[in-house]
Coordinates of C-alpha atoms in Angstrom, one line a residue:
X9 CA 12.5 -66.6 -95.2
X10 CA 11.8 -67.8 -98.8
X11 CA 8.3 -67.0 -98.6
X12 CA 5.6 -66.2 -96.3
X13 CA 4.3 -68.3 -93.6
X14 CA 0.7 -67.7 -94.7
X15 CA 1.7 -70.4 -97.2
X16 CA 1.7 -73.0 -94.4
X17 CA -1.9 -72.8 -93.6
X18 CA -4.1 -70.6 -96.3
X19 CA -1.9 -72.1 -99.6
X20 CA -1.8 -76.2 -98.4
X21 CA -4.6 -76.8 -100.7
X22 CA -2.9 -75.0 -103.7
X23 CA 0.3 -76.1 -103.2
X24 CA -0.7 -79.9 -103.3
X25 CA -2.5 -79.5 -106.6
X26 CA 0.8 -77.8 -107.9
X27 CA 3.2 -80.0 -106.0
X28 CA 1.6 -83.2 -105.1
X29 CA 3.5 -85.1 -107.9
X30 CA 6.4 -83.7 -106.6
X31 CA 7.5 -81.7 -109.7
X32 CA 8.4 -78.2 -108.2
X33 CA 8.2 -77.6 -111.9
X34 CA 10.8 -74.4 -113.1
X35 CA 8.3 -72.9 -115.7
X36 CA 8.2 -69.5 -114.0
X37 CA 12.0 -69.3 -113.3
X38 CA 14.0 -66.5 -114.6
X39 CA 16.2 -67.6 -117.6
X40 CA 19.6 -68.7 -116.3
X41 CA 19.1 -69.2 -112.9
X42 CA 19.3 -72.4 -111.1
X43 CA 17.2 -73.4 -108.1
X44 CA 18.3 -75.7 -105.6
X45 CA 16.1 -77.7 -103.1
X46 CA 18.0 -79.2 -100.2
X47 CA 16.8 -81.4 -97.3
X48 CA 19.3 -82.4 -94.8
X49 CA 19.2 -85.5 -92.4
X50 CA 18.9 -82.7 -89.6
X51 CA 15.6 -81.1 -90.6
X52 CA 16.4 -77.6 -89.6
X53 CA 20.1 -77.8 -89.8
X54 CA 20.4 -74.6 -92.0
X55 CA 24.0 -74.4 -90.6
X56 CA 25.1 -77.3 -93.0
X57 CA 24.1 -74.9 -96.3
X58 CA 25.1 -71.6 -94.7
X59 CA 29.0 -71.8 -96.1
X60 CA 27.5 -72.0 -99.4
X61 CA 25.7 -68.8 -99.3
X62 CA 28.2 -66.4 -101.0
X63 CA 29.4 -68.5 -103.7
X64 CA 25.8 -69.5 -104.5
X65 CA 25.1 -65.7 -104.5
X66 CA 27.9 -64.8 -106.7
X67 CA 26.9 -68.2 -109.3
X68 CA 23.4 -67.0 -109.1
X69 CA 22.2 -70.5 -107.7
X70 CA 19.2 -70.0 -105.3
X71 CA 19.3 -72.3 -102.7
X72 CA 16.2 -73.2 -100.5
X73 CA 16.7 -75.3 -97.4
X74 CA 13.6 -77.5 -97.3
X75 CA 11.9 -77.6 -93.8
X76 CA 9.0 -79.9 -92.5
X77 CA 7.7 -76.4 -90.7
X78 CA 8.8 -72.9 -89.4
X79 CA 8.4 -73.9 -85.7
X80 CA 12.5 -74.0 -85.8
X81 CA 13.5 -71.6 -87.6
X82 CA 15.3 -68.4 -86.3
X83 CA 14.1 -65.1 -87.7
X84 CA 17.8 -64.2 -88.1
X85 CA 18.7 -67.2 -90.4
X86 CA 20.5 -66.2 -93.6
X87 CA 19.4 -69.6 -95.0
X88 CA 16.2 -69.3 -97.5
X89 CA 13.6 -72.0 -96.0
X90 CA 10.4 -73.2 -97.0
X91 CA 8.0 -76.2 -96.7
X92 CA 6.7 -78.7 -99.1
X93 CA 3.9 -76.3 -99.2
X94 CA 5.7 -73.2 -100.5
X95 CA 8.7 -74.4 -102.1
X96 CA 9.3 -72.6 -105.0
X97 CA 10.1 -73.8 -108.3
X98 CA 13.4 -75.8 -108.6
X99 CA 15.5 -77.8 -111.0
X100 CA 17.4 -80.1 -108.6
X101 CA 17.0 -81.5 -105.2
X102 CA 19.9 -82.2 -103.1
X103 CA 19.9 -84.6 -100.3
X104 CA 22.5 -85.1 -97.3
X105 CA 21.8 -88.5 -96.4
X106 CA 18.7 -91.2 -96.7
X107 CA 17.4 -90.2 -93.2
X108 CA 13.8 -90.1 -93.0
X109 CA 13.2 -86.3 -93.6
X110 CA 15.7 -85.9 -96.5
X111 CA 14.1 -89.7 -97.9
X112 CA 10.5 -88.1 -97.6
X113 CA 11.7 -85.2 -99.6
X114 CA 12.8 -87.5 -102.4
X115 CA 9.4 -89.3 -102.4
X116 CA 7.4 -86.1 -102.6
X117 CA 9.7 -84.0 -105.1
X118 CA 9.7 -87.4 -107.2
X119 CA 10.1 -85.5 -110.3
X120 CA 13.2 -83.2 -109.9
X121 CA 16.9 -84.6 -110.6
X122 CA 18.6 -86.0 -107.5
X123 CA 22.0 -85.3 -106.3
X124 CA 23.5 -86.7 -102.8
X125 CA 25.8 -84.0 -101.1
X126 CA 27.9 -85.2 -97.6
X127 CA 28.0 -82.3 -95.6
X128 CA 28.3 -83.9 -92.7
X129 CA 30.0 -87.1 -91.6
X130 CA 27.7 -90.4 -91.6
X131 CA 28.9 -93.9 -90.5
X132 CA 29.5 -96.5 -93.2
X133 CA 26.6 -98.4 -92.4
X134 CA 23.6 -98.7 -95.0
X135 CA 20.8 -96.7 -94.2
X136 CA 17.3 -97.7 -94.0
X137 CA 16.0 -95.5 -96.6
X138 CA 19.0 -95.9 -98.9
X139 CA 17.8 -97.6 -101.3
X140 CA 14.7 -95.6 -102.6
X141 CA 17.1 -92.7 -102.5
X142 CA 20.1 -94.1 -104.3
X143 CA 18.1 -95.7 -107.5
X144 CA 17.5 -92.0 -108.6
X145 CA 20.9 -90.3 -107.5
X146 CA 22.3 -88.6 -110.7
X147 CA 25.4 -87.3 -108.8
X148 CA 27.2 -88.3 -105.4
X149 CA 29.6 -85.5 -103.7
X150 CA 31.8 -85.7 -100.6
X151 CA 34.6 -83.6 -99.3
X152 CA 37.1 -86.1 -99.0
X153 CA 38.5 -89.6 -100.2
X154 CA 38.0 -90.8 -96.7
X155 CA 34.2 -89.3 -96.3
X156 CA 33.6 -90.3 -99.7
X157 CA 34.3 -94.1 -98.9
X158 CA 31.9 -93.8 -95.9
X159 CA 29.1 -91.8 -97.7
X160 CA 29.3 -94.7 -100.3
X161 CA 29.1 -97.4 -97.6
X162 CA 26.1 -95.4 -95.9
X163 CA 24.1 -95.1 -99.4
X164 CA 25.1 -99.0 -100.0
X165 CA 26.7 -97.9 -103.5
X166 CA 29.8 -98.4 -105.4
X167 CA 29.6 -95.9 -107.6
X168 CA 31.9 -93.0 -108.5
X169 CA 31.6 -90.2 -105.4
X170 CA 32.9 -86.9 -106.6
X171 CA 35.6 -85.3 -104.0
X172 CA 34.9 -81.3 -103.6
X173 CA 36.3 -80.5 -100.7
X174 CA 34.6 -78.8 -97.3
X175 CA 33.2 -75.3 -98.3
X176 CA 34.0 -74.5 -94.2
X177 CA 37.4 -74.1 -94.8
X178 CA 37.7 -72.2 -98.2
X179 CA 38.6 -69.3 -96.4
X180 CA 41.6 -71.3 -93.9
X181 CA 42.2 -68.8 -90.8
X182 CA 46.2 -68.1 -90.1
X183 CA 46.9 -70.0 -87.2
X184 CA 48.1 -68.2 -84.3
X185 CA 48.1 -70.2 -81.2
X186 CA 47.7 -68.5 -77.7
X187 CA 49.8 -70.0 -75.1
X188 CA 47.3 -72.2 -72.7
X189 CA 44.4 -72.1 -74.8
X190 CA 42.2 -75.1 -75.6
X191 CA 39.7 -75.4 -77.8
X192 CA 36.8 -77.8 -76.4
X193 CA 34.7 -78.9 -79.7
X194 CA 31.4 -79.8 -78.1
X195 CA 28.6 -82.2 -79.9
X196 CA 25.1 -82.3 -78.8
X197 CA 23.9 -83.6 -75.4
X198 CA 20.2 -84.0 -75.9
X199 CA 18.8 -85.8 -79.4
X200 CA 15.7 -83.8 -80.3
X201 CA 13.6 -83.5 -83.4
X202 CA 16.3 -81.5 -85.4
X203 CA 18.4 -84.5 -85.1
X204 CA 20.4 -87.0 -82.5
X205 CA 22.9 -86.7 -80.0
X206 CA 26.4 -88.0 -79.7
X207 CA 27.5 -89.5 -76.1
X208 CA 30.5 -88.2 -74.5
X209 CA 29.4 -84.9 -72.9
X210 CA 29.9 -86.1 -69.4
X211 CA 33.5 -86.9 -70.1
X212 CA 34.1 -83.9 -72.0
X213 CA 33.0 -81.7 -69.3
X214 CA 34.9 -83.5 -66.9
X215 CA 37.9 -83.1 -69.2
X216 CA 37.4 -79.3 -69.5
X217 CA 37.6 -79.2 -65.5
X218 CA 40.5 -80.8 -65.5
X219 CA 42.4 -79.0 -68.0
X220 CA 41.2 -75.5 -66.3
X221 CA 42.4 -77.0 -62.9
X222 CA 45.8 -77.6 -64.5
X223 CA 46.0 -73.9 -65.8
X224 CA 44.7 -74.2 -69.4
X225 CA 42.4 -71.5 -70.9
X226 CA 39.4 -73.3 -72.1
X227 CA 37.5 -71.8 -75.3
X228 CA 34.4 -73.4 -76.5
X229 CA 33.3 -74.1 -79.7
X230 CA 29.5 -74.7 -79.6
X231 CA 28.0 -77.6 -81.9
X232 CA 24.8 -75.4 -83.1
X233 CA 22.3 -77.5 -81.4
X234 CA 24.2 -77.8 -78.2
X235 CA 23.0 -76.5 -74.7
X236 CA 24.8 -73.3 -74.1
X237 CA 24.2 -73.4 -70.6
X238 CA 26.4 -76.4 -69.8
X239 CA 29.1 -74.5 -70.9
X240 CA 28.9 -70.8 -69.7
X241 CA 31.7 -71.3 -67.4
X242 CA 34.0 -70.7 -70.0
X243 CA 34.5 -68.7 -72.8
X244 CA 32.3 -69.7 -75.6
X245 CA 33.4 -68.5 -79.2
X246 CA 31.5 -66.5 -81.0
X247 CA 33.2 -67.3 -84.4
X248 CA 32.8 -70.8 -86.0
X249 CA 34.9 -73.6 -84.4
X250 CA 37.1 -73.5 -87.2
X251 CA 38.0 -70.3 -87.0
X252 CA 38.2 -70.1 -83.2
X253 CA 41.0 -72.9 -83.7
X254 CA 43.7 -71.1 -85.2
X255 CA 43.7 -69.4 -81.6
X256 CA 44.4 -72.7 -79.7
X257 CA 47.0 -74.8 -78.9
X258 CA 45.1 -78.2 -79.2
X259 CA 41.7 -78.7 -79.5
X260 CA 39.5 -81.8 -77.4
X261 CA 36.2 -82.8 -78.2
X262 CA 33.8 -85.7 -79.3
X263 CA 34.7 -86.5 -82.8
X264 CA 32.6 -85.2 -85.1
X265 CA 32.9 -83.7 -88.9
X266 CA 34.6 -80.7 -87.8
X267 CA 38.1 -82.3 -86.5
X268 CA 39.3 -82.7 -90.0
X269 CA 39.0 -79.4 -90.5
X270 CA 40.4 -78.0 -87.2
X271 CA 43.5 -80.3 -88.4
X272 CA 43.9 -78.6 -91.7
X273 CA 43.8 -75.4 -89.7
X274 CA 47.1 -77.0 -88.1
X275 CA 45.7 -77.4 -84.6
X276 CA 45.8 -81.2 -83.5
X277 CA 42.7 -82.6 -82.1
X278 CA 42.0 -84.9 -79.0
X279 CA 39.0 -87.4 -79.4
X280 CA 37.0 -88.1 -76.2
X281 CA 35.2 -91.4 -77.0
X282 CA 32.7 -92.4 -75.2
X283 CA 32.4 -96.5 -75.3
X284 CA 28.9 -96.1 -76.7
X285 CA 30.0 -93.7 -79.5
X286 CA 30.2 -94.9 -82.8
X287 CA 32.4 -92.9 -85.4
X288 CA 34.0 -93.1 -88.9
X289 CA 37.6 -94.2 -88.6
X290 CA 39.3 -91.2 -90.4
X291 CA 37.6 -89.2 -87.8
X292 CA 39.8 -91.3 -85.5
X293 CA 42.4 -91.1 -87.8
X294 CA 43.0 -87.2 -87.1
X295 CA 43.1 -87.5 -83.7
X296 CA 46.0 -87.3 -81.6
X297 CA 45.2 -89.5 -79.6
X298 CA 41.6 -90.5 -77.8
X299 CA 40.7 -91.0 -73.9
X300 CA 37.9 -92.7 -72.0
X301 CA 38.7 -91.3 -69.0
X302 CA 38.9 -87.6 -68.1
X303 CA 41.9 -87.9 -66.1
X304 CA 43.9 -88.6 -69.1
X305 CA 42.9 -85.3 -70.5
X306 CA 46.0 -82.8 -69.6
X307 CA 48.3 -85.3 -70.9
X308 CA 46.6 -86.1 -74.2
X309 CA 46.2 -82.1 -74.9
X310 CA 49.9 -81.4 -73.7
X311 CA 51.4 -84.1 -76.0
X312 CA 48.8 -83.2 -79.1
X313 CA 50.3 -83.5 -82.3
X314 CA 48.8 -83.7 -86.0
X315 CA 48.2 -86.5 -87.9
X316 CA 50.5 -87.3 -90.8
X317 CA 50.1 -85.4 -94.6
X318 CA 48.6 -88.8 -95.9
X319 CA 45.9 -88.9 -93.0
X320 CA 45.3 -85.0 -93.6
X321 CA 44.9 -85.1 -97.1
X322 CA 42.8 -88.4 -97.1
X323 CA 40.1 -87.2 -94.4
X324 CA 40.4 -83.4 -95.3
X325 CA 40.3 -83.5 -98.9
X326 CA 41.3 -80.3 -101.2
X327 CA 41.3 -77.0 -99.5
X328 CA 40.1 -73.7 -101.4
X329 CA 37.1 -73.5 -104.0
X330 CA 35.3 -76.1 -102.1
X331 CA 31.8 -74.4 -102.8
X332 CA 32.7 -73.2 -106.2
X333 CA 33.3 -77.1 -107.1
X334 CA 30.1 -78.3 -104.9
X335 CA 27.6 -75.6 -107.0
X336 CA 29.5 -76.6 -110.0
X337 CA 28.6 -80.0 -109.5
X338 CA 25.3 -79.8 -108.8
X339 CA 24.5 -77.2 -111.9
X340 CA 25.7 -79.6 -114.4
X341 CA 23.5 -82.5 -112.9
X342 CA 21.9 -84.1 -115.7
X343 CA 18.0 -83.2 -116.1
X344 CA 15.6 -86.3 -116.0

């Protein structure tokens, strides 16, 4: 954890005297070190930041994930976290969107330069608080051209968006598919204070059951916030879904950020698309097919194919060096 939890209780008054204007002043910052605060749409979603840690350490960039409180911080989480009350001195605030938590952070740290980086998919519909965020933005990044188009609409801007790739596939695993192994990519069944849920779990559970009955071996790639108990009848991967996808002949799941990344590994994906589900078109575009009936799962998986190279390039973006490009973009963000 970035600082002790005592600051939440004992340091609140002092913190608001020094940070009440949102300066997070860097007067005591070690020379040559960049400090970045980041606020994600999922307030405690540190898994969005974790792929950046190794490159940040190499470059001497100190990243701190802002959280409302420490109630949902796991003791073994490697991502440094802090509340407003004990946030360290910083040079830059990065938000991953304009949902309530990052927008509140932007309002609080109003004297910090502000950047927006898309680290997870967002629908191409202007967010309610996009206006108050975008007027301060000095940099916008996204992982791919398709994600950039979606992120621009979400932010309500036509400004240039820098495409940096996805840090999750900087170390792309070598594909070695195992016969009849299918990777099931879950979403989140129930919304909570950390973030929303995507409908379709019932469809995906039924599809997995049909695949298992047809002789397929099921490997589950759990979303970090998914209810593990729903999937314990199957093998649950102990490595991230992108890495696990290298073992699978095909993947099936609720379309999400990981879909283009799995296709970058070379594993085709089938989407389970509940009628209530809304996702950007580029996530559907990487799917070999989509199903709304679990009875279609076996045929869809057996016939799964990768999208065209053009679709892959548009949806995945550049592969390799993405964490470096993103951190370089943050570091060169002009000051206020």
